[in-house]
Short mmCIF file of C-alpha atoms in Angstrom, two decimals:
data_model
loop_
_atom_site.label_atom_id
_atom_site.label_comp_id
_atom_site.label_asym_id
_atom_site.label_seq_id
_atom_site.Cartn_x
_atom_site.Cartn_y
_atom_site.Cartn_z
CA MET O 1 5.79 -6.80 -14.61
CA LYS O 2 4.22 -3.50 -15.49
CA GLU O 3 5.90 -0.28 -14.53
CA THR O 4 4.78 1.90 -11.67
CA GLY O 5 5.46 5.51 -10.95
CA SER O 6 8.69 6.59 -9.33
CA LYS O 7 9.11 8.68 -6.19
CA VAL O 8 12.55 9.94 -7.12
CA ASN O 9 13.58 12.72 -9.44
CA MET O 10 16.98 13.42 -10.92
CA ALA O 11 17.98 17.05 -10.86
CA ALA O 12 19.21 18.71 -14.02
CA LYS O 13 22.72 18.60 -12.58
CA PRO O 14 24.79 15.53 -13.55
CA LYS O 15 25.21 12.79 -10.98
CA ALA O 16 28.48 12.89 -9.09
CA ALA O 17 30.58 9.77 -8.88
CA GLY O 18 31.58 8.42 -5.50
CA ALA O 19 35.05 7.41 -4.45
CA ASP O 20 34.43 3.84 -5.54
CA GLY O 21 33.33 4.86 -9.04
CA VAL O 22 29.63 4.33 -8.36
CA GLU O 23 27.39 7.18 -9.44
CA ALA O 24 25.84 9.04 -6.53
CA ALA O 25 22.11 8.47 -6.11
CA PRO O 26 19.82 11.25 -7.27
CA PRO O 27 18.17 13.22 -4.47
CA VAL O 28 14.93 11.74 -3.19
CA ALA O 29 12.26 14.28 -4.22
CA ALA O 30 8.61 14.31 -5.19
CA ALA O 31 8.73 13.94 -8.96
CA ALA O 32 6.85 10.82 -10.00
CA SER O 33 6.38 12.28 -13.47
CA GLY O 34 10.11 12.15 -14.22
CA ILE O 35 10.17 8.52 -15.25
CA TRP O 36 7.09 8.95 -17.48
CA LYS O 37 8.26 11.99 -19.45
CA ARG O 38 9.75 9.72 -22.11
CA PHE O 39 6.22 9.09 -23.42
CA LEU O 40 6.17 12.69 -24.65
CA GLY O 41 9.16 12.04 -26.91
CA PRO O 42 9.12 12.09 -30.75
CA TYR O 43 8.72 8.30 -31.07
CA TYR O 44 5.45 8.21 -29.14
CA VAL O 45 4.05 11.47 -30.54
CA CYS O 46 4.80 10.59 -34.19
CA ASN O 47 3.38 7.09 -33.86
CA LEU O 48 0.24 8.41 -32.17
CA VAL O 49 -0.20 10.88 -35.05
CA ALA O 50 0.26 7.98 -37.49
CA LEU O 51 -2.77 6.28 -35.93
CA LEU O 52 -4.99 9.33 -35.43
CA ILE O 53 -4.42 10.60 -38.97
CA TYR O 54 -6.73 7.84 -40.20
CA LEU O 55 -9.78 9.57 -38.67
CA PRO O 56 -9.79 12.69 -40.90
CA ILE O 57 -8.85 10.57 -43.91
CA ARG O 58 -11.77 8.24 -43.30
CA TYR O 59 -14.08 11.22 -42.85
CA GLN O 60 -13.03 12.69 -46.21
CA TYR O 61 -12.96 9.48 -48.26
CA ASP O 62 -15.43 6.67 -48.72
CA SER O 63 -15.19 3.26 -50.32
CA GLU O 64 -17.78 0.75 -51.42
CA ALA O 65 -15.36 -2.05 -50.53
CA LEU O 66 -15.40 -0.95 -46.89
CA ARG O 67 -19.21 -0.97 -46.91
CA ASP O 68 -19.47 -4.41 -48.48
CA ARG O 69 -21.58 -6.63 -46.20
CA ASP O 70 -20.68 -9.98 -47.74
CA ASN O 71 -17.82 -10.57 -45.29
CA TYR O 72 -17.76 -12.59 -42.08
CA LEU O 73 -18.73 -9.67 -39.83
CA ASN O 74 -20.61 -7.87 -42.63
CA ILE O 75 -18.31 -4.81 -42.47
CA PRO O 76 -14.65 -5.19 -43.63
CA LEU O 77 -13.53 -2.14 -41.62
CA LEU O 78 -14.79 -3.75 -38.42
CA GLU O 79 -13.04 -7.00 -39.28
CA ILE O 80 -9.72 -5.23 -39.89
CA PHE O 81 -9.59 -3.33 -36.62
CA LEU O 82 -11.00 -6.18 -34.55
CA MET O 83 -8.27 -8.43 -35.92
CA ALA O 84 -5.62 -5.81 -35.10
CA LEU O 85 -7.02 -5.33 -31.59
CA GLY O 86 -7.30 -9.09 -31.03
CA SER O 87 -3.70 -9.64 -32.12
CA TRP O 88 -2.53 -6.96 -29.70
CA LEU O 89 -4.57 -8.42 -26.82
CA ILE O 90 -3.11 -11.87 -27.46
CA ASN O 91 0.51 -10.70 -27.60
CA TYR O 92 0.74 -7.81 -25.14
CA ARG O 93 1.14 -10.22 -22.21
CA LYS O 94 4.52 -11.17 -23.66
CA LYS O 95 5.77 -7.67 -22.85
CA ALA O 96 7.11 -6.88 -19.39
CA THR O 97 7.01 -3.08 -19.60
CA ALA O 98 4.65 -0.29 -20.60
CA ASP O 99 7.12 0.67 -23.34
CA GLY O 100 6.81 -2.75 -24.93
CA VAL O 101 3.01 -2.81 -24.67
CA ILE O 102 2.70 0.63 -26.30
CA ALA O 103 5.19 -0.22 -29.06
CA LEU O 104 3.18 -3.36 -29.83
CA PHE O 105 -0.04 -1.32 -29.93
CA PHE O 106 1.53 1.10 -32.40
CA MET O 107 2.65 -1.77 -34.63
CA TYR O 108 -0.74 -3.50 -34.83
CA GLY O 109 -2.53 -0.15 -35.08
CA LYS O 110 -0.48 0.92 -38.09
CA LEU O 111 -1.00 -2.47 -39.73
CA GLY O 112 -4.75 -2.02 -39.25
CA VAL O 113 -4.66 1.47 -40.77
CA LEU O 114 -2.62 0.17 -43.71
CA ALA O 115 -5.17 -2.56 -44.38
CA ALA O 116 -8.07 -0.09 -44.16
CA LEU O 117 -6.35 2.38 -46.51
CA TYR O 118 -5.76 -0.42 -49.02
CA TYR O 119 -9.53 -0.79 -49.32
CA LEU O 120 -10.07 2.96 -49.23
CA ASP O 121 -7.54 4.21 -51.78
CA THR O 122 -4.37 2.53 -53.06
CA ALA O 123 -2.60 5.88 -53.44
CA LEU O 124 -3.27 6.71 -49.79
CA PHE O 125 -2.13 3.22 -48.90
CA GLY O 126 1.18 3.82 -50.70
CA TRP O 127 1.80 7.20 -49.07
CA TYR O 128 0.98 5.84 -45.62
CA ALA O 129 3.33 2.89 -46.15
CA VAL O 130 6.12 5.32 -47.08
CA TYR O 131 5.35 7.42 -43.99
CA CYS O 132 5.55 4.34 -41.75
CA LEU O 133 8.85 3.31 -43.34
CA VAL O 134 10.36 6.77 -42.83
CA LEU O 135 9.04 6.79 -39.27
CA PHE O 136 10.64 3.41 -38.60
CA MET O 137 14.01 4.54 -39.95
CA ALA O 138 14.11 8.09 -38.56
CA VAL O 139 12.32 7.89 -35.21
CA GLY O 140 13.31 4.73 -33.38
CA GLN O 141 12.34 3.72 -29.88
CA PRO O 142 14.20 6.13 -27.57
CA LYS O 143 16.96 5.21 -25.18
CA TYR O 144 15.88 5.81 -21.59
CA ASP O 145 17.38 9.00 -20.19
CA GLY O 146 15.37 9.58 -17.03
CA PRO O 147 15.96 9.21 -13.28
CA ALA O 148 17.92 6.13 -12.24
CA LYS O 149 20.47 4.80 -9.75
CA ILE O 150 22.39 2.62 -12.20
CA THR O 151 26.15 2.43 -12.75
CA GLU O 152 27.50 1.81 -16.27
CA LEU O 153 30.08 -0.94 -15.77
CA ASN O 154 33.18 -1.94 -17.71
CA PRO O 155 35.34 -5.05 -17.14
CA ALA O 156 37.61 -3.29 -14.62
CA GLN O 157 34.65 -2.03 -12.60
CA MET O 158 33.04 -5.46 -12.68
CA GLU O 159 36.14 -6.93 -11.02
CA ARG O 160 36.52 -4.06 -8.56
CA LEU O 161 32.91 -3.40 -7.56
CA VAL O 162 30.74 -6.41 -8.39
CA LYS O 163 33.11 -9.32 -7.75
CA PRO O 164 35.59 -8.11 -5.11
CA THR O 165 34.38 -10.51 -2.42
CA ALA O 166 34.28 -13.67 -4.55
CA LYS O 167 37.89 -14.54 -3.78
CA ALA O 168 37.38 -14.05 -0.06
CA SER O 169 34.06 -15.85 0.17
CA GLY O 170 35.65 -19.09 1.31
CA SER O 171 37.16 -17.46 4.39
CA ARG O 172 33.75 -16.20 5.51
CA LYS O 173 31.88 -19.50 5.46
CA GLY O 174 29.69 -19.84 8.50
CA SER O 175 29.81 -16.13 9.30
CA LYS O 176 26.73 -13.94 9.26
CA THR O 177 27.22 -11.65 6.25
CA SER O 178 23.64 -11.13 5.13
CA ALA O 179 23.45 -7.68 6.71
CA THR O 180 26.57 -6.50 4.89
CA SER O 181 26.34 -8.58 1.73
CA ASN O 182 27.52 -7.00 -1.50
CA SER O 183 24.65 -7.52 -3.97
CA TRP O 184 24.49 -6.22 -7.53
CA LEU O 185 21.72 -6.60 -10.09
CA VAL O 186 23.45 -6.24 -13.46
CA PHE O 187 21.61 -5.59 -16.73
CA TYR O 188 23.41 -6.91 -19.85
CA TYR O 189 22.16 -5.20 -23.01
CA VAL O 190 22.94 -4.01 -26.54
CA ASP O 191 21.99 -0.60 -27.93
CA TRP O 192 20.65 -1.95 -31.24
CA SER O 193 17.95 -4.10 -29.62
CA ASP O 194 14.53 -2.48 -29.13
CA TYR O 195 13.74 -5.25 -26.66
CA CYS O 196 16.65 -4.10 -24.48
CA LEU O 197 15.56 -0.46 -24.77
CA GLU O 198 12.06 -1.43 -23.62
CA HIS O 199 13.42 -2.87 -20.36
CA GLU O 200 15.71 0.00 -19.34
CA PRO O 201 12.87 2.06 -17.76
CA MET O 202 11.84 -0.98 -15.71
CA LEU O 203 15.38 -1.36 -14.36
CA ALA O 204 15.54 2.37 -13.64
CA ASP O 205 12.31 2.21 -11.66
CA LEU O 206 13.59 -0.76 -9.65
CA SER O 207 16.89 0.99 -8.96
CA ILE O 208 15.08 4.05 -7.62
CA ARG O 209 12.85 1.96 -5.36
CA TYR O 210 15.27 -0.66 -4.04
CA SER O 211 18.82 0.67 -4.36
CA SER O 212 20.66 0.65 -1.03
CA ASP O 213 24.11 0.12 0.48
CA SER O 214 23.60 -3.64 0.23
CA LEU O 215 21.97 -3.71 -3.22
CA ARG O 216 23.26 -1.77 -6.20
CA PHE O 217 22.28 -1.73 -9.84
CA GLY O 218 24.57 -1.77 -12.85
CA LYS O 219 24.44 -2.29 -16.60
CA VAL O 220 26.90 -3.61 -19.17
CA ASP O 221 26.89 -2.97 -22.92
CA VAL O 222 27.87 -6.45 -24.13
CA ASN O 223 28.21 -5.17 -27.69
CA LYS O 224 31.07 -3.01 -26.41
CA TRP O 225 32.43 -5.42 -23.80
CA SER O 226 32.04 -8.76 -25.59
CA ASP O 227 34.43 -10.48 -23.18
CA LEU O 228 31.89 -9.97 -20.39
CA ALA O 229 29.23 -11.58 -22.59
CA VAL O 230 31.43 -14.65 -23.10
CA GLU O 231 32.34 -14.79 -19.40
CA ASN O 232 28.66 -14.78 -18.40
CA ARG O 233 27.49 -17.14 -21.18
CA ILE O 234 25.39 -14.54 -23.01
CA ASP O 235 24.70 -14.92 -26.72
CA VAL O 236 24.70 -11.49 -28.40
CA SER O 237 23.46 -12.57 -31.84
CA ALA O 238 20.34 -11.02 -33.36
CA ALA O 239 18.39 -14.25 -32.76
CA SER O 240 19.44 -14.52 -29.10
CA TRP O 241 16.89 -15.08 -26.34
CA GLN O 242 19.39 -13.65 -23.83
CA LEU O 243 19.10 -9.97 -24.72
CA PRO O 244 18.67 -8.48 -22.26
CA THR O 245 19.98 -10.65 -19.42
CA LEU O 246 19.69 -9.78 -15.73
CA ILE O 247 22.10 -11.40 -13.26
CA LEU O 248 21.98 -11.01 -9.49
CA PHE O 249 25.46 -11.23 -7.95
CA GLN O 250 25.78 -11.81 -4.21
CA ASP O 251 29.24 -11.41 -2.69
CA GLY O 252 30.76 -11.65 -6.14
CA LYS O 253 28.99 -14.85 -7.18
CA GLU O 254 26.02 -15.34 -9.48
CA ALA O 255 22.93 -16.11 -7.40
CA MET O 256 20.20 -15.94 -10.03
CA ARG O 257 19.62 -14.84 -13.60
CA LEU O 258 16.87 -14.11 -16.11
CA PRO O 259 16.44 -15.70 -18.56
CA PRO O 260 17.67 -18.82 -16.74
CA ILE O 261 20.11 -21.41 -18.10
CA ASP O 262 19.48 -25.04 -17.16
CA ALA O 263 22.05 -27.69 -16.25
CA ASN O 264 22.44 -28.62 -19.92
CA GLY O 265 23.26 -25.05 -20.89
CA LYS O 266 19.89 -24.49 -22.56
CA VAL O 267 18.36 -21.02 -22.28
CA THR O 268 14.72 -20.85 -21.23
CA LYS O 269 12.86 -18.14 -23.09
CA THR O 270 11.46 -15.87 -20.40
CA ILE O 271 9.37 -12.72 -20.13
CA LEU O 272 11.34 -10.48 -17.81
CA ASP O 273 8.42 -9.79 -15.50
CA GLN O 274 10.07 -11.66 -12.61
CA VAL O 275 12.78 -9.07 -12.01
CA ARG O 276 11.25 -8.06 -8.69
CA ASP O 277 11.84 -11.66 -7.57
CA LEU O 278 15.55 -11.17 -8.24
CA VAL O 279 15.52 -8.14 -5.97
CA TRP O 280 13.64 -9.84 -3.14
CA CYS O 281 15.47 -13.17 -3.30
CA ARG O 282 18.65 -11.55 -2.07
#
């Protein structure tokens, strides 16, 4: 699912917390640009510069190797960038957000520039490789800090806010509770995962569009609250397919999750572009 613009803007003032511990929703105002301002951050600007810097370098330097017409497409430079573009086109569908698509474009673009500079000048290749390494270490993908209606949850809040009706659900069988159901869409993440960071803007956009008295949005740092990861059968290892995980709770009980777990406990690797289905299935 690709992101769409938001119709809500958070004011510069911090969000006030309600009596139940849930952060108050930001005022509904015309500020669709708020959720897109992150693309002006250092990560995106520096990576864009890393790609565009090739143009003046190529204008100043020339190489016979890049003009060699004995290759498959006659021109090595064309082969390099077509391969980079083709790889991006094949893999971008695996990303559910604009953040992931752009990050993938930066990666393949820099690999293409590296390959072209190797043919052009090995010294330039070395300096560009160092620049990319420093960029990777110093300017990581940013944590989303824009408009949202999401509550950061800890174990106590999970029991008090998300699962308070689970114990009483048996006494309400047969009653019509759909209009007053307590639904939460909870995002389980870790700060060190770029894949989790890529999905936070998507969750923020959904929270702005669909948050209501009957549907609230929360997130849990499972690196900090590992007991909640164990309780919800979420593997937090670096090789896990469950980071991030989205679980829809209805009246304190799990109704649906992405990525899903089958009856045998096997996790199905999933692109989280079905999150809107979680919202509507409630």
